[in-house]
Amino acid sequence: MRSPDLDQLADRTGIRVEFYDPAGTRYGFPTFPYESAPSGLATRRQLRAAGLRPGGHDPVAQILWRHRSQRRVAYLYRLDLAAPKRTATPAQREAIAKALRARRTCRTCGVVRPYYIPRRTGCCLDCHEGSPS
């Protein structure tokens, strides 16, 4: 999982890239700098965009970078071990639709609104405007 470009940079200029540790000796885990991950590895977000999930496998490497004064990390998973994303069953979709419909139903007048009922009032905007506050 070594990067020839980053290896040559250190050999050629003597500059060591801070977050480049493909053997995992410095950070305890194979580490790569931002936008320098080897092919065949992807973050969770990249897997999700491709319709995949880690499939129960642990990350095999990480990307480290600095953002302002914080050190950020993104874990990398192997693409060949990734599994397709699971899809919801019809019963699960029906339960989700029912829950979302309940969030749009006013408890006072019982009308299903095109917006979610505010939780702080517990009723639709029409009912709330008519009640004394």
PDB file of C-alpha atoms in Angstrom:
ATOM      1  CA  MET A   1       0.000   0.000   0.000  1.00  0.00           C
ATOM      2  CA  ARG A   2       2.910   2.349  -0.521  1.00  0.00           C
ATOM      3  CA  SER A   3       2.699   5.443  -2.696  1.00  0.00           C
ATOM      4  CA  PRO A   4       5.664   5.764  -5.065  1.00  0.00           C
ATOM      5  CA  ASP A   5       5.125   9.533  -5.403  1.00  0.00           C
ATOM      6  CA  LEU A   6       5.272  10.135  -1.661  1.00  0.00           C
ATOM      7  CA  ASP A   7       8.261   7.796  -1.268  1.00  0.00           C
ATOM      8  CA  GLN A   8      10.158   9.647  -4.016  1.00  0.00           C
ATOM      9  CA  LEU A   9       9.311  13.017  -2.451  1.00  0.00           C
ATOM     10  CA  ALA A  10      11.018  12.021   0.786  1.00  0.00           C
ATOM     11  CA  ASP A  11      14.016  10.556  -1.048  1.00  0.00           C
ATOM     12  CA  ARG A  12      14.362  13.474  -3.464  1.00  0.00           C
ATOM     13  CA  THR A  13      13.848  16.448  -1.146  1.00  0.00           C
ATOM     14  CA  GLY A  14      14.295  15.069   2.346  1.00  0.00           C
ATOM     15  CA  ILE A  15      10.808  16.312   3.218  1.00  0.00           C
ATOM     16  CA  ARG A  16       8.832  13.774   5.178  1.00  0.00           C
ATOM     17  CA  VAL A  17       5.091  13.916   4.680  1.00  0.00           C
ATOM     18  CA  GLU A  18       3.580  14.181   8.154  1.00  0.00           C
ATOM     19  CA  PHE A  19       0.696  11.752   7.767  1.00  0.00           C
ATOM     20  CA  TYR A  20       2.360   9.188   5.494  1.00  0.00           C
ATOM     21  CA  ASP A  21       2.922   5.928   7.369  1.00  0.00           C
ATOM     22  CA  PRO A  22       1.967   2.959   5.143  1.00  0.00           C
ATOM     23  CA  ALA A  23       3.548   0.432   7.523  1.00  0.00           C
ATOM     24  CA  GLY A  24       1.679   1.744  10.552  1.00  0.00           C
ATOM     25  CA  THR A  25       4.779   2.169  12.720  1.00  0.00           C
ATOM     26  CA  ARG A  26       4.164   5.802  13.698  1.00  0.00           C
ATOM     27  CA  TYR A  27       0.364   5.815  14.120  1.00  0.00           C
ATOM     28  CA  GLY A  28      -0.255   2.111  14.782  1.00  0.00           C
ATOM     29  CA  PHE A  29      -2.398   1.841  11.654  1.00  0.00           C
ATOM     30  CA  PRO A  30      -1.501   2.333   7.967  1.00  0.00           C
ATOM     31  CA  THR A  31      -1.925   6.089   7.487  1.00  0.00           C
ATOM     32  CA  PHE A  32      -2.091   8.271   4.393  1.00  0.00           C
ATOM     33  CA  PRO A  33      -2.368  12.029   3.885  1.00  0.00           C
ATOM     34  CA  TYR A  34      -5.492  13.715   2.527  1.00  0.00           C
ATOM     35  CA  GLU A  35      -6.333  12.705  -1.081  1.00  0.00           C
ATOM     36  CA  SER A  36      -3.511  10.143  -1.182  1.00  0.00           C
ATOM     37  CA  ALA A  37      -5.301   6.901  -0.386  1.00  0.00           C
ATOM     38  CA  PRO A  38      -4.261   3.890  -2.467  1.00  0.00           C
ATOM     39  CA  SER A  39      -6.677   2.455  -4.993  1.00  0.00           C
ATOM     40  CA  GLY A  40      -8.890  -0.338  -3.746  1.00  0.00           C
ATOM     41  CA  LEU A  41      -9.691   1.509  -0.512  1.00  0.00           C
ATOM     42  CA  ALA A  42     -12.634   3.823   0.160  1.00  0.00           C
ATOM     43  CA  THR A  43     -14.205   5.770   3.003  1.00  0.00           C
ATOM     44  CA  ARG A  44     -17.707   5.029   4.294  1.00  0.00           C
ATOM     45  CA  ARG A  45     -19.064   7.997   2.361  1.00  0.00           C
ATOM     46  CA  GLN A  46     -17.459   6.771  -0.858  1.00  0.00           C
ATOM     47  CA  LEU A  47     -18.849   3.280  -0.255  1.00  0.00           C
ATOM     48  CA  ARG A  48     -22.329   4.709   0.336  1.00  0.00           C
ATOM     49  CA  ALA A  49     -22.126   6.739  -2.902  1.00  0.00           C
ATOM     50  CA  ALA A  50     -21.277   3.524  -4.756  1.00  0.00           C
ATOM     51  CA  GLY A  51     -24.222   1.657  -3.192  1.00  0.00           C
ATOM     52  CA  LEU A  52     -21.985  -0.384  -0.882  1.00  0.00           C
ATOM     53  CA  ARG A  53     -21.369  -0.819   2.866  1.00  0.00           C
ATOM     54  CA  PRO A  54     -18.351  -2.130   4.799  1.00  0.00           C
ATOM     55  CA  GLY A  55     -20.102  -5.473   5.298  1.00  0.00           C
ATOM     56  CA  GLY A  56     -18.980  -6.010   8.885  1.00  0.00           C
ATOM     57  CA  HIS A  57     -15.274  -5.676   8.118  1.00  0.00           C
ATOM     58  CA  ASP A  58     -12.992  -3.447  10.151  1.00  0.00           C
ATOM     59  CA  PRO A  59     -11.099  -0.571   8.510  1.00  0.00           C
ATOM     60  CA  VAL A  60      -7.684  -1.450   7.095  1.00  0.00           C
ATOM     61  CA  ALA A  61      -6.149   2.048   6.924  1.00  0.00           C
ATOM     62  CA  GLN A  62      -6.845   5.676   7.721  1.00  0.00           C
ATOM     63  CA  ILE A  63      -6.481   9.141   6.243  1.00  0.00           C
ATOM     64  CA  LEU A  64      -5.266  11.876   8.580  1.00  0.00           C
ATOM     65  CA  TRP A  65      -5.315  15.618   7.943  1.00  0.00           C
ATOM     66  CA  ARG A  66      -5.384  18.854   9.867  1.00  0.00           C
ATOM     67  CA  HIS A  67      -8.448  21.075   9.889  1.00  0.00           C
ATOM     68  CA  ARG A  68      -7.811  24.327  11.691  1.00  0.00           C
ATOM     69  CA  SER A  69      -6.216  23.166  14.939  1.00  0.00           C
ATOM     70  CA  GLN A  70      -7.791  19.714  14.987  1.00  0.00           C
ATOM     71  CA  ARG A  71      -6.538  16.436  13.592  1.00  0.00           C
ATOM     72  CA  ARG A  72      -9.206  14.704  11.512  1.00  0.00           C
ATOM     73  CA  VAL A  73      -9.435  11.033  10.580  1.00  0.00           C
ATOM     74  CA  ALA A  74     -11.315   9.045   7.946  1.00  0.00           C
ATOM     75  CA  TYR A  75     -11.147   5.265   7.998  1.00  0.00           C
ATOM     76  CA  LEU A  76     -10.592   3.287   4.803  1.00  0.00           C
ATOM     77  CA  TYR A  77     -12.271  -0.018   3.931  1.00  0.00           C
ATOM     78  CA  ARG A  78     -11.397  -2.539   1.253  1.00  0.00           C
ATOM     79  CA  LEU A  79     -13.615  -2.335  -1.820  1.00  0.00           C
ATOM     80  CA  ASP A  80     -13.319  -6.047  -2.584  1.00  0.00           C
ATOM     81  CA  LEU A  81     -14.830  -6.933   0.826  1.00  0.00           C
ATOM     82  CA  ALA A  82     -17.657  -4.384   0.633  1.00  0.00           C
ATOM     83  CA  ALA A  83     -21.213  -5.685   0.425  1.00  0.00           C
ATOM     84  CA  PRO A  84     -24.199  -4.111  -1.327  1.00  0.00           C
ATOM     85  CA  LYS A  85     -26.369  -1.795   0.759  1.00  0.00           C
ATOM     86  CA  ARG A  86     -29.418  -3.409   2.274  1.00  0.00           C
ATOM     87  CA  THR A  87     -32.825  -2.239   1.134  1.00  0.00           C
ATOM     88  CA  ALA A  88     -35.814  -1.796   3.401  1.00  0.00           C
ATOM     89  CA  THR A  89     -38.539  -4.439   3.293  1.00  0.00           C
ATOM     90  CA  PRO A  90     -42.066  -3.389   2.280  1.00  0.00           C
ATOM     91  CA  ALA A  91     -43.170  -3.668   5.928  1.00  0.00           C
ATOM     92  CA  GLN A  92     -40.336  -1.360   7.027  1.00  0.00           C
ATOM     93  CA  ARG A  93     -41.212   1.169   4.318  1.00  0.00           C
ATOM     94  CA  GLU A  94     -44.839   1.073   5.401  1.00  0.00           C
ATOM     95  CA  ALA A  95     -43.862   1.650   9.055  1.00  0.00           C
ATOM     96  CA  ILE A  96     -41.675   4.607   8.081  1.00  0.00           C
ATOM     97  CA  ALA A  97     -44.482   6.130   5.986  1.00  0.00           C
ATOM     98  CA  LYS A  98     -46.913   5.690   8.889  1.00  0.00           C
ATOM     99  CA  ALA A  99     -44.508   7.378  11.341  1.00  0.00           C
ATOM    100  CA  LEU A 100     -43.913  10.302   8.988  1.00  0.00           C
ATOM    101  CA  ARG A 101     -47.660  10.690   8.410  1.00  0.00           C
ATOM    102  CA  ALA A 102     -48.174  10.809  12.196  1.00  0.00           C
ATOM    103  CA  ARG A 103     -45.665  13.670  12.403  1.00  0.00           C
ATOM    104  CA  ARG A 104     -47.797  15.630   9.916  1.00  0.00           C
ATOM    105  CA  THR A 105     -51.136  14.955  11.640  1.00  0.00           C
ATOM    106  CA  CYS A 106     -52.427  17.652  14.000  1.00  0.00           C
ATOM    107  CA  ARG A 107     -53.481  16.326  17.418  1.00  0.00           C
ATOM    108  CA  THR A 108     -56.110  19.052  17.807  1.00  0.00           C
ATOM    109  CA  CYS A 109     -57.999  19.036  14.507  1.00  0.00           C
ATOM    110  CA  GLY A 110     -56.780  15.701  13.085  1.00  0.00           C
ATOM    111  CA  VAL A 111     -55.915  17.165   9.660  1.00  0.00           C
ATOM    112  CA  VAL A 112     -52.857  15.803   7.843  1.00  0.00           C
ATOM    113  CA  ARG A 113     -50.720  18.817   6.923  1.00  0.00           C
ATOM    114  CA  PRO A 114     -48.074  19.091   4.165  1.00  0.00           C
ATOM    115  CA  TYR A 115     -45.493  20.031   6.840  1.00  0.00           C
ATOM    116  CA  TYR A 116     -44.316  18.456  10.081  1.00  0.00           C
ATOM    117  CA  ILE A 117     -46.231  19.645  13.141  1.00  0.00           C
ATOM    118  CA  PRO A 118     -43.952  21.686  15.445  1.00  0.00           C
ATOM    119  CA  ARG A 119     -43.186  19.652  18.565  1.00  0.00           C
ATOM    120  CA  ARG A 120     -43.141  22.686  20.828  1.00  0.00           C
ATOM    121  CA  THR A 121     -46.810  23.475  20.056  1.00  0.00           C
ATOM    122  CA  GLY A 122     -48.130  19.979  19.349  1.00  0.00           C
ATOM    123  CA  CYS A 123     -50.688  21.322  16.870  1.00  0.00           C
ATOM    124  CA  CYS A 124     -50.782  22.716  13.366  1.00  0.00           C
ATOM    125  CA  LEU A 125     -50.183  26.400  12.692  1.00  0.00           C
ATOM    126  CA  ASP A 126     -53.907  27.081  12.088  1.00  0.00           C
ATOM    127  CA  CYS A 127     -54.868  25.590  15.473  1.00  0.00           C
ATOM    128  CA  HIS A 128     -52.018  27.344  17.236  1.00  0.00           C
ATOM    129  CA  GLU A 129     -52.977  30.780  15.821  1.00  0.00           C
ATOM    130  CA  GLY A 130     -56.529  30.352  17.101  1.00  0.00           C
ATOM    131  CA  SER A 131     -55.514  29.429  20.662  1.00  0.00           C
ATOM    132  CA  PRO A 132     -54.668  32.135  23.229  1.00  0.00           C
ATOM    133  CA  SER A 133     -50.981  32.159  24.172  1.00  0.00           C
TER     134      SER A 133
END
